[in-house]
Amino acid sequence: MMTIHTASLPAHEGRGQDRWAAVTNGLIVLDGASSFTPAVINAERFVDELIADLSQRLPADQESLCVILGRSINAVASKLQLKPGHSPSSTVLILRKSSENIDLLLLGDSTALVKTTYHDEPHRITDTRLAAVAPEYHDKYRSRLRTGSGYDNTHRALLRSLQEEQLAARNTPGGYWIAEADPSAAEHAIVQSFPIDTVEWCILATDGAQRPVDHLGIPWERIAEMTDDQLAEQLQELQEWESRNDPSGALLPRAKVHDDKLIAVWKPCRVTHRQRP
């Protein structure tokens, strides 16, 4: 048994490219991204297909999470006739509950936080490999934003250069790994397990939500206690802060004013046994 509370907020009109799904034994969160080159399909279709396939495999497949993800990437790439380097992509967060463990898989720059009984602070698990690609472009566009340059033509040119470097490094040794058209990327996912009886809660968050939460110093322990409605209100407040307090990205340098935001909170349902008088 488990309880799940979630909320998502697209950056603009439409559904956005963040997705989540709850299954009998876990939780899946995706953060899609459009192809850097002309693609056959858009990112929305890709994440819809990937989360649908993962939602079927996760409860039925006893293999490792890396194997399950690889099979899903292969199935979706085959169905949509995707080609590496010319396809949408997505970060992946998977939580799977077994009788003994909570298993987590991360691929891409989303974040998982796990609160355990044996540690005061939540464990933070993040795949930092994408952020390590072409750091000079990251540093330059963020430095410009801090000085008040805003989202001007130079900023957009820097992002294009960064994206070119990221495309060259995608799913390559020494680069970064992401769900796209190459199923072998799943072999390079970050996987971590926790004894289930030590886990108090888990939070899965896409970077569009995680970064402003951290920047504003909102405790994740507070996030963990929120209902669906409270999470939705929190995401709306983050988006309003970006629009009202930081429309030029000077306080929290980021690629664009708004990004899709998604937070999912997972908790085990503890069974308590009453003693008979």
XYZ file of C-alpha atoms in Angstrom:
277
model
C 0.000 0.000 0.000
C 1.109 3.551 -0.645
C -0.189 7.091 -0.881
C 0.724 9.479 -3.667
C 0.132 13.212 -4.006
C 1.069 15.054 -7.180
C 0.702 18.290 -9.080
C 2.019 19.571 -12.381
C 1.994 22.965 -14.059
C 2.945 23.534 -17.708
C 5.113 26.524 -18.515
C 2.600 27.703 -21.110
C -0.789 26.752 -22.514
C -1.277 23.086 -23.295
C -0.217 19.966 -21.418
C 3.497 20.661 -21.416
C 6.083 17.876 -21.525
C 6.179 16.655 -17.905
C 4.332 13.425 -17.164
C 3.668 11.175 -14.187
C 1.970 7.841 -13.648
C 1.234 5.739 -10.576
C 1.156 1.953 -10.860
C 0.482 -0.752 -8.297
C 4.108 -1.001 -7.254
C 5.506 2.421 -7.921
C 5.645 5.809 -9.533
C 7.077 7.205 -12.783
C 7.971 10.820 -13.626
C 9.199 12.076 -17.008
C 10.437 15.479 -18.181
C 10.385 15.614 -21.965
C 12.395 17.840 -24.276
C 11.961 18.623 -27.947
C 14.536 17.447 -30.461
C 17.359 19.876 -31.257
C 16.934 18.887 -34.921
C 13.777 18.373 -37.019
C 12.039 15.286 -35.634
C 9.280 13.001 -36.839
C 7.253 13.479 -33.650
C 7.043 16.093 -30.906
C 8.143 15.661 -27.304
C 4.565 15.384 -26.036
C 3.945 12.281 -28.140
C 7.246 10.765 -27.056
C 6.632 11.134 -23.308
C 3.038 9.927 -23.704
C 4.245 6.737 -25.388
C 7.145 6.210 -22.997
C 5.128 6.607 -19.820
C 2.383 4.352 -21.185
C 4.907 1.621 -21.953
C 6.684 1.972 -18.612
C 3.342 1.866 -16.788
C 2.633 -1.527 -18.339
C 6.088 -2.987 -17.765
C 6.833 -1.834 -14.220
C 4.147 -3.922 -12.449
C 4.672 -6.986 -14.667
C 8.442 -7.184 -15.119
C 10.665 -8.457 -12.308
C 13.884 -7.460 -14.051
C 16.084 -4.598 -12.891
C 14.848 -1.063 -13.456
C 17.618 -0.529 -16.016
C 16.430 -3.518 -18.040
C 12.804 -2.380 -17.846
C 13.676 1.133 -18.985
C 15.823 -0.185 -21.825
C 12.970 -2.352 -23.057
C 10.584 0.594 -22.945
C 12.965 2.879 -24.839
C 13.474 0.180 -27.458
C 9.730 -0.416 -27.841
C 8.883 3.280 -28.164
C 11.774 3.996 -30.531
C 10.675 1.112 -32.733
C 7.008 2.104 -32.667
C 7.725 5.743 -33.514
C 10.662 4.976 -35.841
C 13.013 7.213 -33.903
C 16.666 7.742 -34.729
C 19.387 8.661 -32.218
C 20.228 12.342 -32.375
C 17.050 13.185 -34.276
C 14.409 12.462 -31.653
C 12.779 14.013 -28.612
C 14.198 12.942 -25.271
C 13.153 12.693 -21.645
C 14.555 12.467 -18.161
C 13.285 9.461 -16.213
C 12.501 8.958 -12.536
C 11.201 5.548 -11.467
C 10.283 4.460 -7.948
C 9.529 0.774 -7.401
C 8.323 -0.753 -4.149
C 9.001 -4.374 -3.284
C 8.458 -6.270 -0.055
C 11.963 -5.347 1.091
C 13.168 -2.250 -0.763
C 12.377 1.022 -2.419
C 14.329 1.094 -5.679
C 14.958 4.374 -7.493
C 16.215 4.981 -11.035
C 17.308 8.368 -12.372
C 18.299 9.312 -15.887
C 18.709 13.001 -16.693
C 18.509 16.104 -14.541
C 15.411 15.465 -12.455
C 15.756 14.910 -8.700
C 14.649 12.378 -6.101
C 14.609 13.075 -2.370
C 14.256 10.254 0.137
C 13.633 10.745 3.863
C 14.758 7.808 5.964
C 14.526 7.025 9.652
C 18.315 6.872 10.002
C 19.203 10.300 8.587
C 18.003 13.746 9.670
C 18.157 15.307 6.205
C 16.542 13.837 3.070
C 18.863 11.919 0.772
C 19.140 13.821 -2.512
C 19.778 11.876 -5.712
C 20.459 13.805 -8.905
C 22.061 12.924 -12.228
C 24.565 15.754 -12.769
C 26.068 14.544 -16.049
C 23.966 16.782 -18.300
C 24.941 19.869 -16.298
C 28.613 18.945 -16.751
C 28.419 19.236 -20.564
C 29.893 22.463 -21.992
C 30.134 24.257 -18.623
C 31.535 27.362 -20.300
C 28.176 28.002 -22.001
C 26.262 27.369 -18.771
C 28.521 29.747 -16.896
C 28.352 32.445 -19.548
C 24.584 32.594 -19.985
C 24.017 32.479 -16.235
C 26.601 35.192 -15.636
C 24.912 37.419 -18.217
C 21.506 36.850 -16.650
C 22.830 37.794 -13.214
C 23.962 41.146 -14.598
C 20.463 41.867 -15.931
C 20.929 41.094 -19.638
C 17.651 39.173 -19.753
C 16.514 36.790 -22.449
C 17.979 38.650 -25.403
C 19.388 37.505 -28.750
C 22.803 36.821 -27.257
C 21.190 34.592 -24.631
C 19.370 32.645 -27.320
C 22.595 32.265 -29.322
C 24.376 30.901 -26.254
C 21.577 28.392 -25.715
C 21.841 27.218 -29.327
C 25.580 26.679 -28.899
C 24.956 24.819 -25.644
C 22.340 22.615 -27.291
C 24.743 21.740 -30.095
C 27.307 20.621 -27.529
C 24.669 18.660 -25.632
C 23.517 16.903 -28.780
C 27.080 15.835 -29.557
C 27.478 14.485 -26.005
C 24.101 12.743 -25.825
C 24.263 9.047 -24.935
C 28.031 8.892 -25.338
C 30.785 7.852 -22.909
C 32.028 10.935 -21.109
C 28.845 12.799 -22.021
C 25.408 12.275 -20.547
C 22.640 9.704 -20.861
C 18.963 10.326 -21.513
C 15.898 8.413 -22.697
C 15.729 8.931 -26.452
C 16.161 6.333 -29.226
C 19.100 4.312 -27.854
C 17.998 1.669 -25.306
C 21.566 1.214 -24.069
C 21.243 4.587 -22.322
C 19.265 2.792 -19.608
C 22.374 0.825 -18.644
C 23.932 4.086 -17.468
C 21.070 5.195 -15.225
C 21.702 5.997 -11.573
C 20.071 3.364 -9.358
C 19.795 3.364 -5.584
C 17.861 1.227 -3.091
C 16.628 1.813 0.453
C 15.185 -0.725 2.927
C 11.453 -0.142 2.766
C 10.971 -0.097 6.525
C 13.351 2.881 6.777
C 11.667 5.096 4.168
C 9.309 7.794 5.452
C 8.673 9.499 2.107
C 10.049 10.061 -1.374
C 9.691 13.103 -3.606
C 10.226 13.008 -7.364
C 10.596 16.443 -8.954
C 11.400 17.777 -12.395
C 13.986 20.547 -12.535
C 11.396 23.205 -13.354
C 10.012 22.713 -9.832
C 13.141 21.617 -7.975
C 15.294 24.627 -8.843
C 12.914 27.367 -7.607
C 12.003 25.333 -4.516
C 15.683 25.126 -3.611
C 16.354 28.747 -4.535
C 13.544 30.038 -2.333
C 14.546 27.778 0.548
C 11.217 25.966 0.760
C 11.791 22.899 2.962
C 11.206 19.620 1.175
C 9.845 18.305 4.463
C 7.009 20.829 4.043
C 6.466 19.728 0.436
C 6.222 16.116 1.626
C 3.187 16.934 3.786
C 1.187 18.682 1.056
C -2.034 17.435 -0.509
C -2.677 17.503 -4.252
C -4.336 20.915 -3.974
C -1.551 22.312 -1.821
C 1.081 21.071 -4.267
C -0.799 22.685 -7.142
C -0.970 25.950 -5.196
C 2.753 25.737 -4.439
C 3.635 25.254 -8.116
C 1.454 28.221 -9.048
C 3.244 30.351 -6.459
C 6.608 29.342 -7.929
C 5.455 30.314 -11.398
C 4.119 33.635 -10.143
C 7.411 34.336 -8.354
C 9.259 33.781 -11.637
C 6.929 36.174 -13.468
C 6.692 38.839 -10.783
C 10.058 38.763 -9.003
C 12.487 37.350 -11.547
C 11.210 37.757 -15.133
C 14.737 38.357 -16.456
C 16.381 35.435 -14.655
C 18.719 37.642 -12.617
C 17.935 36.049 -9.237
C 17.662 32.450 -10.433
C 19.531 32.195 -13.753
C 17.769 29.686 -15.994
C 17.376 28.983 -19.688
C 13.856 30.444 -19.911
C 11.404 32.350 -17.764
C 9.212 29.316 -17.051
C 9.725 25.582 -17.313
C 7.160 22.830 -16.833
C 6.883 21.916 -13.154
C 5.972 18.590 -11.548
C 6.237 17.270 -8.004
C 5.133 13.805 -6.868
C 5.178 12.727 -3.212
C 5.173 9.019 -2.338
C 4.621 7.574 1.134
C 4.292 3.987 2.330
C 1.154 3.041 4.189
C 2.260 1.593 7.491
C 0.148 -1.231 8.862
C -0.263 -1.002 12.606
C -1.401 -3.956 14.677
C -3.451 -3.333 17.797
C -2.988 -5.640 20.714
C -6.136 -7.183 22.070
C -6.906 -6.329 25.682
